[in-house]
XYZ file of C-alpha atoms in Angstrom:
596
model
C 9.882 -38.631 4.398
C 9.748 -37.175 7.910
C 11.560 -34.039 6.725
C 9.085 -33.656 3.862
C 6.187 -34.121 6.269
C 7.541 -31.341 8.502
C 8.033 -29.001 5.540
C 4.559 -29.739 4.119
C 2.968 -29.271 7.543
C 4.798 -25.968 7.982
C 3.607 -24.760 4.584
C -0.003 -25.711 5.330
C 0.229 -24.048 8.761
C 1.688 -20.925 7.135
C -0.999 -20.797 4.448
C -3.756 -21.107 7.048
C -2.310 -18.197 9.031
C -1.830 -16.128 5.867
C -5.456 -16.658 4.870
C -6.734 -16.095 8.417
C -5.028 -12.703 8.513
C -5.045 -12.252 12.298
C -1.254 -12.290 12.372
C 0.616 -10.016 9.978
C 2.361 -11.848 7.143
C 5.907 -11.010 8.301
C 5.193 -12.505 11.741
C 3.777 -15.639 10.101
C 6.894 -15.946 7.934
C 9.167 -15.696 10.992
C 7.132 -18.441 12.683
C 7.594 -20.690 9.648
C 11.344 -20.036 9.674
C 11.576 -20.875 13.374
C 9.650 -24.135 12.905
C 11.936 -25.501 10.175
C 14.988 -24.372 12.170
C 13.925 -25.851 15.525
C 12.960 -29.139 13.854
C 16.391 -29.416 12.247
C 15.308 -29.026 8.611
C 17.835 -26.229 8.257
C 20.748 -25.514 10.580
C 20.742 -22.504 12.905
C 23.764 -21.163 11.029
C 21.713 -21.071 7.815
C 18.448 -19.827 9.319
C 18.948 -16.173 8.476
C 20.856 -16.503 5.229
C 17.655 -15.532 3.423
C 18.162 -11.940 4.535
C 21.369 -11.782 2.490
C 19.621 -13.199 -0.578
C 20.067 -11.029 -3.708
C 16.283 -10.702 -4.095
C 15.921 -9.242 -0.596
C 18.799 -6.829 -1.078
C 17.461 -5.692 -4.452
C 13.922 -5.080 -3.149
C 15.323 -2.869 -0.371
C 17.632 -1.003 -2.777
C 14.860 -0.340 -5.311
C 12.685 1.104 -2.534
C 15.495 3.475 -1.515
C 16.066 4.640 -5.096
C 12.311 5.118 -5.543
C 12.270 7.280 -2.412
C 14.923 9.509 -3.931
C 13.024 9.943 -7.182
C 9.820 10.719 -5.301
C 11.388 13.170 -2.878
C 12.901 15.480 -5.488
C 9.730 15.489 -7.577
C 11.144 13.568 -10.542
C 8.060 11.372 -10.742
C 5.769 14.376 -10.299
C 7.138 15.781 -13.548
C 6.087 12.591 -15.331
C 2.613 12.590 -13.790
C 2.096 16.223 -14.814
C 2.377 15.172 -18.473
C -0.732 13.032 -18.170
C -3.975 15.017 -18.226
C -6.944 12.761 -18.975
C -9.456 15.340 -17.713
C -12.260 15.989 -20.180
C -11.636 12.887 -22.248
C -14.042 9.986 -22.498
C -14.137 7.317 -19.811
C -12.095 4.829 -21.865
C -9.388 7.416 -22.552
C -9.247 8.473 -18.895
C -8.894 4.901 -17.701
C -6.300 4.027 -20.366
C -4.208 7.135 -19.574
C -4.233 6.506 -15.831
C -3.486 2.798 -16.267
C -0.620 3.483 -18.665
C 0.924 5.990 -16.271
C 0.591 3.557 -13.354
C 2.082 0.677 -15.361
C 5.103 2.738 -16.460
C 5.791 3.844 -12.883
C 5.206 0.369 -11.480
C 7.712 -1.229 -13.864
C 10.553 0.678 -12.186
C 9.380 1.218 -8.632
C 7.360 -0.376 -5.870
C 3.749 -1.162 -6.888
C 2.411 0.667 -3.835
C 4.525 3.732 -4.566
C 3.176 3.892 -8.118
C -0.419 3.540 -6.936
C 0.117 6.161 -4.226
C 1.146 8.693 -6.859
C -1.675 8.048 -9.314
C -4.530 7.457 -6.854
C -4.921 11.153 -5.877
C -4.949 12.093 -9.569
C -7.661 9.526 -10.264
C -9.767 10.778 -7.344
C -9.425 14.375 -8.542
C -10.493 13.374 -12.081
C -13.453 11.379 -10.744
C -14.626 14.332 -8.667
C -14.170 16.832 -11.497
C -16.125 14.700 -13.969
C -18.698 13.523 -11.409
C -17.669 9.866 -11.835
C -17.785 7.321 -9.006
C -14.212 6.848 -7.793
C -14.784 3.087 -7.895
C -14.692 3.135 -11.709
C -11.161 4.594 -11.790
C -9.418 3.167 -8.733
C -9.715 -0.551 -9.477
C -8.212 -0.180 -12.978
C -5.137 1.663 -11.668
C -4.691 -0.858 -8.831
C -4.729 -3.721 -11.331
C -2.422 -1.746 -13.616
C 0.131 -1.439 -10.811
C 0.270 -5.241 -10.765
C 0.465 -5.556 -14.556
C 3.214 -2.945 -14.836
C 5.322 -4.836 -12.330
C 5.563 -7.705 -14.823
C 7.687 -5.661 -17.250
C 11.091 -5.606 -15.505
C 12.966 -7.751 -13.041
C 12.773 -4.935 -10.446
C 9.087 -4.241 -11.046
C 7.837 -6.581 -8.336
C 9.435 -8.915 -5.733
C 8.167 -12.141 -7.434
C 10.233 -11.297 -10.537
C 13.385 -10.963 -8.447
C 12.602 -14.218 -6.661
C 12.060 -16.069 -9.943
C 15.300 -14.609 -11.321
C 17.337 -15.897 -8.395
C 15.688 -19.337 -8.524
C 16.772 -19.526 -12.171
C 20.333 -18.839 -11.066
C 20.089 -21.573 -8.434
C 18.900 -23.942 -11.167
C 22.270 -23.515 -12.887
C 21.289 -20.841 -15.422
C 22.131 -17.112 -15.462
C 19.717 -14.927 -13.534
C 17.128 -13.121 -15.641
C 18.266 -9.741 -16.958
C 16.467 -6.474 -16.230
C 14.456 -6.612 -19.472
C 13.981 -10.383 -19.859
C 10.449 -10.079 -18.489
C 9.553 -7.234 -20.870
C 8.296 -9.164 -23.964
C 5.717 -11.059 -21.929
C 5.099 -8.271 -19.414
C 4.506 -5.537 -21.985
C 2.202 -7.785 -23.990
C 0.062 -8.680 -20.990
C 0.016 -5.081 -19.749
C -1.264 -3.843 -23.122
C -3.875 -6.601 -23.197
C -4.996 -5.723 -19.659
C -5.208 -1.977 -20.334
C -7.159 -2.430 -23.562
C -9.588 -4.895 -21.988
C -10.291 -2.777 -18.904
C -10.443 0.578 -20.731
C -12.744 -0.652 -23.500
C -14.919 -3.274 -21.814
C -13.916 -4.251 -18.307
C -14.678 -0.977 -16.494
C -18.371 -1.513 -17.195
C -18.245 -4.559 -14.884
C -17.049 -2.507 -11.914
C -19.862 -1.710 -9.448
C -20.435 2.037 -9.402
C -20.350 2.588 -5.680
C -22.029 5.861 -4.806
C -22.062 6.385 -1.085
C -24.441 8.701 0.726
C -21.500 11.070 0.886
C -19.824 11.596 -2.503
C -16.004 11.479 -2.309
C -15.577 15.210 -2.744
C -18.062 15.813 0.097
C -16.912 12.959 2.321
C -15.084 15.164 4.782
C -16.940 18.471 4.995
C -15.317 19.467 8.238
C -17.812 22.192 9.133
C -20.642 19.641 9.183
C -19.427 17.916 12.314
C -17.329 20.491 14.166
C -18.737 22.509 17.038
C -17.548 25.843 18.385
C -18.065 26.552 22.083
C -17.083 29.552 24.159
C -15.602 29.416 27.671
C -17.578 32.002 29.717
C -15.908 34.092 32.396
C -17.721 32.204 35.161
C -16.816 28.678 33.924
C -15.290 26.364 36.477
C -12.927 25.100 33.780
C -10.977 28.364 33.633
C -7.420 27.770 34.797
C -7.583 24.049 34.135
C -5.592 22.351 31.412
C -7.114 20.363 28.575
C -5.675 17.272 30.241
C -7.370 18.154 33.538
C -10.705 18.624 31.764
C -10.297 15.303 29.983
C -9.604 13.453 33.237
C -12.524 15.135 34.982
C -14.914 14.636 32.055
C -14.111 11.394 30.213
C -16.113 12.331 27.142
C -15.615 11.427 23.487
C -14.423 14.809 22.285
C -11.336 16.127 20.547
C -10.180 19.741 20.877
C -8.693 20.617 17.488
C -8.064 24.297 18.056
C -8.509 27.318 20.269
C -9.199 30.905 19.184
C -7.932 33.296 21.836
C -8.083 37.032 21.237
C -8.345 36.347 17.502
C -5.145 34.267 17.645
C -5.334 30.626 16.519
C -3.792 27.861 18.634
C -3.945 24.720 16.509
C -3.648 21.199 17.923
C -3.223 22.622 21.440
C -1.061 20.807 23.938
C -2.716 18.784 26.654
C -1.131 21.232 29.128
C -2.712 24.272 27.459
C -4.654 26.172 30.127
C -8.210 27.301 29.360
C -8.965 31.007 29.676
C -12.110 33.115 29.716
C -13.588 33.921 26.302
C -11.631 31.095 24.618
C -13.454 29.631 21.625
C -12.870 25.893 21.432
C -13.190 24.065 18.112
C -14.161 20.541 19.050
C -15.168 17.329 17.333
C -17.868 15.431 19.186
C -21.321 13.980 18.689
C -24.617 15.437 19.870
C -24.893 13.314 23.013
C -21.374 14.084 24.198
C -21.858 17.779 23.409
C -24.896 17.962 25.679
C -22.963 16.341 28.544
C -20.066 18.762 27.995
C -22.311 21.845 28.108
C -24.104 20.645 31.244
C -20.883 19.800 33.064
C -18.841 22.867 32.147
C -21.264 25.690 31.552
C -19.690 26.357 28.161
C -21.715 28.568 25.844
C -22.841 27.130 22.550
C -21.111 29.230 19.878
C -22.542 27.334 16.946
C -22.462 24.338 14.704
C -21.815 24.899 11.007
C -21.801 28.660 11.621
C -20.402 30.699 8.758
C -19.807 27.665 6.584
C -16.128 27.014 6.077
C -14.826 29.077 9.004
C -14.026 26.054 11.159
C -12.241 24.392 8.276
C -10.064 27.466 7.756
C -9.346 27.733 11.459
C -7.873 24.230 11.498
C -5.316 24.982 8.791
C -2.354 27.335 8.678
C 1.189 27.448 7.343
C 2.215 25.215 10.235
C -0.765 22.839 10.388
C -2.712 21.051 7.725
C -5.776 18.856 7.310
C -5.082 15.729 5.317
C -7.001 12.707 4.068
C -4.995 9.477 4.118
C -5.714 5.794 3.568
C -4.459 3.166 6.020
C -2.151 0.475 4.617
C -2.557 -3.146 5.674
C 0.851 -3.086 7.393
C 0.057 0.067 9.377
C 0.521 -0.058 13.173
C -2.993 1.435 13.349
C -4.738 -1.685 11.983
C -6.767 -3.447 14.651
C -6.214 -0.673 17.187
C -8.048 2.476 18.255
C -6.723 6.025 18.422
C -6.635 5.679 22.217
C -4.673 2.422 22.095
C -1.877 3.852 19.948
C -2.044 7.264 21.658
C -2.401 8.892 18.259
C -2.447 12.484 19.455
C 0.298 12.508 22.056
C 2.669 9.973 20.504
C 2.390 11.021 16.851
C 1.136 14.606 17.165
C -1.951 13.747 15.118
C -5.525 14.859 15.754
C -8.077 12.415 14.378
C -10.959 14.399 12.900
C -12.971 11.754 11.030
C -12.918 8.182 9.728
C -14.524 6.784 6.585
C -14.980 3.115 5.708
C -16.065 1.888 2.257
C -17.252 5.326 1.226
C -19.289 6.174 4.339
C -18.348 8.239 7.382
C -18.205 6.479 10.731
C -20.216 8.402 13.328
C -19.180 6.400 16.402
C -16.903 7.883 19.057
C -13.643 8.222 17.157
C -11.484 7.215 20.079
C -13.227 3.832 20.127
C -13.113 3.085 16.379
C -10.897 0.084 15.591
C -9.035 0.922 12.390
C -9.005 -1.374 9.370
C -6.787 -1.517 6.311
C -8.294 0.684 3.603
C -10.006 3.088 6.024
C -9.719 6.777 5.125
C -8.827 9.087 7.978
C -9.009 12.867 8.142
C -6.193 14.111 10.362
C -4.761 17.393 11.574
C -0.978 17.547 12.000
C 2.035 19.806 11.677
C 3.030 20.342 8.050
C 6.743 19.962 8.777
C 6.181 16.499 10.234
C 3.896 15.394 7.411
C 6.112 12.990 5.497
C 7.713 11.437 8.588
C 4.375 10.942 10.369
C 2.686 9.389 7.319
C 5.644 7.042 6.858
C 5.617 6.044 10.530
C 1.881 5.386 10.494
C 2.213 3.666 7.091
C -0.608 5.622 5.506
C -0.906 7.071 2.005
C -2.145 10.641 1.483
C -5.021 11.207 -0.910
C -3.850 14.660 -1.998
C -2.078 15.311 -5.273
C 1.696 15.827 -5.065
C 1.469 14.320 -1.611
C 5.182 13.575 -1.415
C 6.205 17.148 -2.076
C 3.965 19.333 0.063
C 5.026 22.932 -0.172
C 8.499 22.162 -1.513
C 9.778 23.728 -4.681
C 11.034 21.268 -7.276
C 14.827 21.408 -7.528
C 15.718 20.795 -11.176
C 19.339 20.050 -10.313
C 18.325 17.309 -7.859
C 15.896 15.895 -10.411
C 18.682 15.600 -12.980
C 21.019 14.013 -10.448
C 18.470 11.468 -9.197
C 17.270 10.546 -12.695
C 20.892 10.275 -13.831
C 21.731 7.915 -10.961
C 18.696 5.792 -11.717
C 19.470 5.719 -15.461
C 23.074 4.636 -14.840
C 21.829 1.804 -12.597
C 19.422 0.630 -15.313
C 22.091 0.843 -18.035
C 24.683 -0.985 -15.937
C 22.203 -3.779 -15.242
C 20.950 -3.958 -18.828
C 24.479 -4.283 -20.229
C 25.396 -6.843 -17.546
C 28.254 -4.723 -16.221
C 27.232 -5.570 -12.669
C 24.406 -7.521 -11.047
C 21.093 -5.845 -10.354
C 21.531 -5.930 -6.574
C 24.969 -4.276 -6.685
C 23.778 -1.753 -9.262
C 20.813 -0.519 -7.224
C 22.601 -0.618 -3.864
C 25.234 1.616 -5.467
C 22.470 3.894 -6.768
C 20.942 4.144 -3.296
C 24.269 5.075 -1.696
C 24.918 7.588 -4.487
C 21.634 9.319 -3.651
C 22.812 9.695 -0.057
C 26.226 11.015 -1.106
C 24.650 13.596 -3.406
C 22.244 14.700 -0.666
C 19.088 13.486 -2.413
C 18.003 11.503 0.649
C 19.330 11.312 4.193
C 20.629 8.141 5.883
C 17.535 8.209 8.096
C 15.279 8.252 5.024
C 16.952 5.078 3.766
C 15.457 3.131 6.645
C 12.113 4.953 6.448
C 11.736 4.120 2.743
C 12.266 0.376 3.100
C 9.127 -1.744 3.433
C 10.415 -3.808 6.351
C 7.476 -6.245 6.573
C 8.106 -7.415 2.990
C 11.848 -7.676 3.726
C 11.106 -9.856 6.762
C 8.680 -11.926 4.698
C 11.202 -12.548 1.926
C 14.128 -13.246 4.245
C 12.051 -15.737 6.242
C 10.219 -17.470 3.389
C 13.228 -18.055 1.123
C 14.741 -20.698 3.474
C 11.324 -22.419 3.505
C 11.362 -22.487 -0.297
C 14.884 -23.863 -0.162
C 13.817 -26.530 2.323
C 10.962 -27.520 0.029
C 13.565 -28.172 -2.657
C 16.369 -29.797 -0.602
C 14.041 -32.247 1.178
C 12.599 -33.407 -2.136
C 9.220 -31.901 -1.292
C 9.110 -29.821 -4.468
C 9.836 -32.931 -6.529
C 7.083 -34.848 -4.737
C 4.499 -32.119 -5.396
C 5.693 -31.788 -9.001
C 5.315 -35.540 -9.526
C 1.769 -35.424 -8.167
C 0.879 -32.495 -10.410
C 2.350 -34.298 -13.416
C 0.332 -37.430 -12.620
C -2.881 -35.453 -12.138
C -2.369 -33.682 -15.443
C -0.568 -36.535 -17.157
C -2.879 -36.556 -20.180
C -2.369 -32.862 -20.858
C 0.140 -31.538 -23.406
C 3.092 -29.528 -21.993
C 1.502 -26.214 -22.943
C -1.578 -27.041 -20.879
C 0.655 -27.895 -17.931
C 1.766 -24.278 -17.970
C -1.893 -23.220 -17.784
C -2.384 -25.653 -14.913
C 0.673 -24.295 -13.073
C -0.500 -20.717 -13.602
C -3.993 -21.548 -12.364
C -2.680 -23.066 -9.119
C -0.360 -20.093 -8.540
C -3.132 -17.577 -9.273
C -5.438 -19.185 -6.735
C -2.635 -19.136 -4.186
C -1.599 -15.514 -4.762
C -5.154 -14.262 -4.271
C -5.127 -15.382 -0.647
C -1.461 -14.934 0.378
C 1.296 -12.430 -0.372
C 2.521 -12.659 -3.977
C 6.168 -12.929 -2.916
C 5.310 -15.906 -0.699
C 3.423 -17.525 -3.589
C 6.474 -17.147 -5.842
C 8.788 -18.601 -3.181
C 6.584 -21.685 -2.774
C 5.801 -22.295 -6.456
C 9.223 -21.651 -8.030
C 10.856 -24.865 -6.683
C 7.813 -26.841 -7.851
C 8.098 -25.310 -11.332
C 11.777 -26.286 -11.492
C 10.972 -29.869 -10.465
C 8.137 -30.049 -13.017
C 10.495 -28.896 -15.781
C 12.997 -31.548 -14.726
C 10.310 -34.236 -14.664
C 9.074 -33.306 -18.139
C 12.576 -32.883 -19.525
C 11.836 -29.349 -20.802
C 13.323 -25.887 -20.331
C 12.714 -24.390 -16.917
C 12.275 -20.863 -18.305
C 8.633 -20.986 -19.468
C 7.526 -22.553 -16.193
C 9.385 -19.979 -14.106
C 7.945 -17.225 -16.270
C 4.471 -18.699 -15.749
C 4.963 -18.533 -11.973
C 6.206 -14.935 -12.220
C 3.176 -13.832 -14.245
C 0.563 -15.675 -12.204
C 1.984 -14.751 -8.789
C 1.417 -11.095 -9.706
C -2.113 -11.740 -11.014
C -3.970 -11.163 -7.746
C -7.129 -9.714 -9.259
C -9.853 -11.668 -7.450
C -9.782 -10.415 -3.864
C -8.886 -7.266 -1.903
C -6.421 -9.255 0.229
C -4.327 -10.675 -2.604
C -2.157 -7.569 -2.872
C -1.696 -4.318 -0.950
C -2.753 -2.320 -4.004
C -6.166 -3.976 -3.888
C -6.512 -3.359 -0.162
C -5.588 0.325 -0.385
C -8.335 1.218 -2.863
C -11.075 -0.548 -0.914
C -11.864 2.439 1.331
C -11.473 5.282 -1.191
C -13.444 3.320 -3.794
C -16.131 2.123 -1.392
C -15.666 -1.447 -2.649
C -17.091 -4.602 -1.106
C -15.083 -7.829 -0.861
C -17.006 -9.435 -3.727
C -16.557 -6.519 -6.136
C -13.053 -7.489 -7.228
C -13.807 -10.753 -9.002
C -16.303 -9.066 -11.344
C -13.451 -7.355 -13.173
C -10.686 -9.622 -11.896
C -12.059 -12.978 -13.074
C -12.278 -12.092 -16.798
C -8.854 -10.422 -16.542
C -7.374 -13.536 -14.907
C -8.840 -15.720 -17.663
C -7.296 -13.405 -20.270
C -3.915 -13.746 -18.560
C -4.286 -17.540 -18.620
C -5.537 -17.825 -22.203
C -3.265 -15.236 -23.826
C -0.368 -15.397 -21.394
C 0.443 -19.033 -22.157
C 1.074 -18.621 -25.919
C 2.909 -15.367 -25.193
C 5.221 -17.123 -22.738
C 5.833 -20.019 -25.143
C 6.516 -17.602 -27.997
C 9.431 -15.958 -26.200
C 10.391 -18.850 -23.875
C 9.756 -22.112 -25.765
C 9.730 -25.479 -24.062
């Protein structure tokens, strides 16, 4: 009983920290692992066995293979086939959702959303639709599409391995498809025909296509020949005048110097392109004697000056696992450490006009940045941000048809080998990842950049906690309580009850963590009822990926919050009816293919 008490207390402590959100979920998971290790629930020798779990290995391998497909433009070819422009709203939403679901069934949910989100924004702008109407459907579709295959989402892999630990063969690649495809079709039809009308049409003061009109808040100043700043570096000027300004470029003798170094020396007749507010500009002019060259002069000139073959301006959305979250540009030394100039920040569809260096970033914020084009992919990956430009993963690179064929061939062989049970899914996709390195599709360095390490840490740390819940009898205790509470219900309604509990849980914590905690309980419930474990495990898989009620339930929901201008309470308007549909129609669908 003492061991169960420790495990239950650890779970409650973990859930509180997950919901609180002040500590990132991977850190919380490590804390939970340390607690059950230091209290003797699991031995130190077994503490880190979760990191060798097949589910963890497979998640990492699928991310590597997805990186290869993205890099060579294989997925871009698929997205180019979908052109919903000019069609009615229902057709546009259905086309975008279908594309997202197909991609999400074979790759990371976030990767699928990252590819389709720029397309949706472009379509919204072209047709003068609020982006909010298109972004929430594709975010939800990324979750629905993940239900189709065992590699579509981490909860499916977790459920598959728990089935193996229950003495049955692990689920095959396509075992989830009958239920997953059915629910995906139901979700797409509901949202495209009816549900989108429930989405608040957020129209900010600045429409998306006009959100970052650079010339509206850039200023051009000239350094006169008698300025005391001549001969001083940008760094010297910054130390002497601690103002909230950002020098994005210098025009010197008609030659552009973009993102100038802090050691660049100012010369007479230099034209500085700076980002600052009115108050700071006045202080700058008074202190330096700079001549006001103009604000918004020759509309578009400043924008052109900030871009070249070597430098680009890019809009990107901040992920919830980004090192930027909770910090300011000054705190992370954005310019000097990452080579990134911060030009503007938008939150929930509105520009932030505060001093940019003092803005504390949040997940879902959109940032406008200036950076070197050759460092684009590496910098975005390091900052864990997603670009909002179409074909964002292939800027300026020509599509290599040979590499596309090789990468698609490697992926297809991995799918076939897994489908025919030649080898296990983890071995199949690890082999595929290594093959992509050997064929030069991705570099060894890109392997590590493509892996979502926070989710790997979460899985590796939470799986021992799920195991402890089972070995200490805690899962059986909870299952017995649930059976007593719902003792008058028929077995089919118990599945609804189990799905409801899991859905509520997954809307406030990571879906992988929800699956880890609920799978042992489902197994114990099946044992207590004397029924097959499969429908209950399938119910946990479906419901743990049904995070449609809040923006914090899944990263996909968080990422669209800024670009769509959503409020926290907007999600349940569409998400609640969709969740009820999953409950009402998902149960008979599960029982049809996985009877009790």
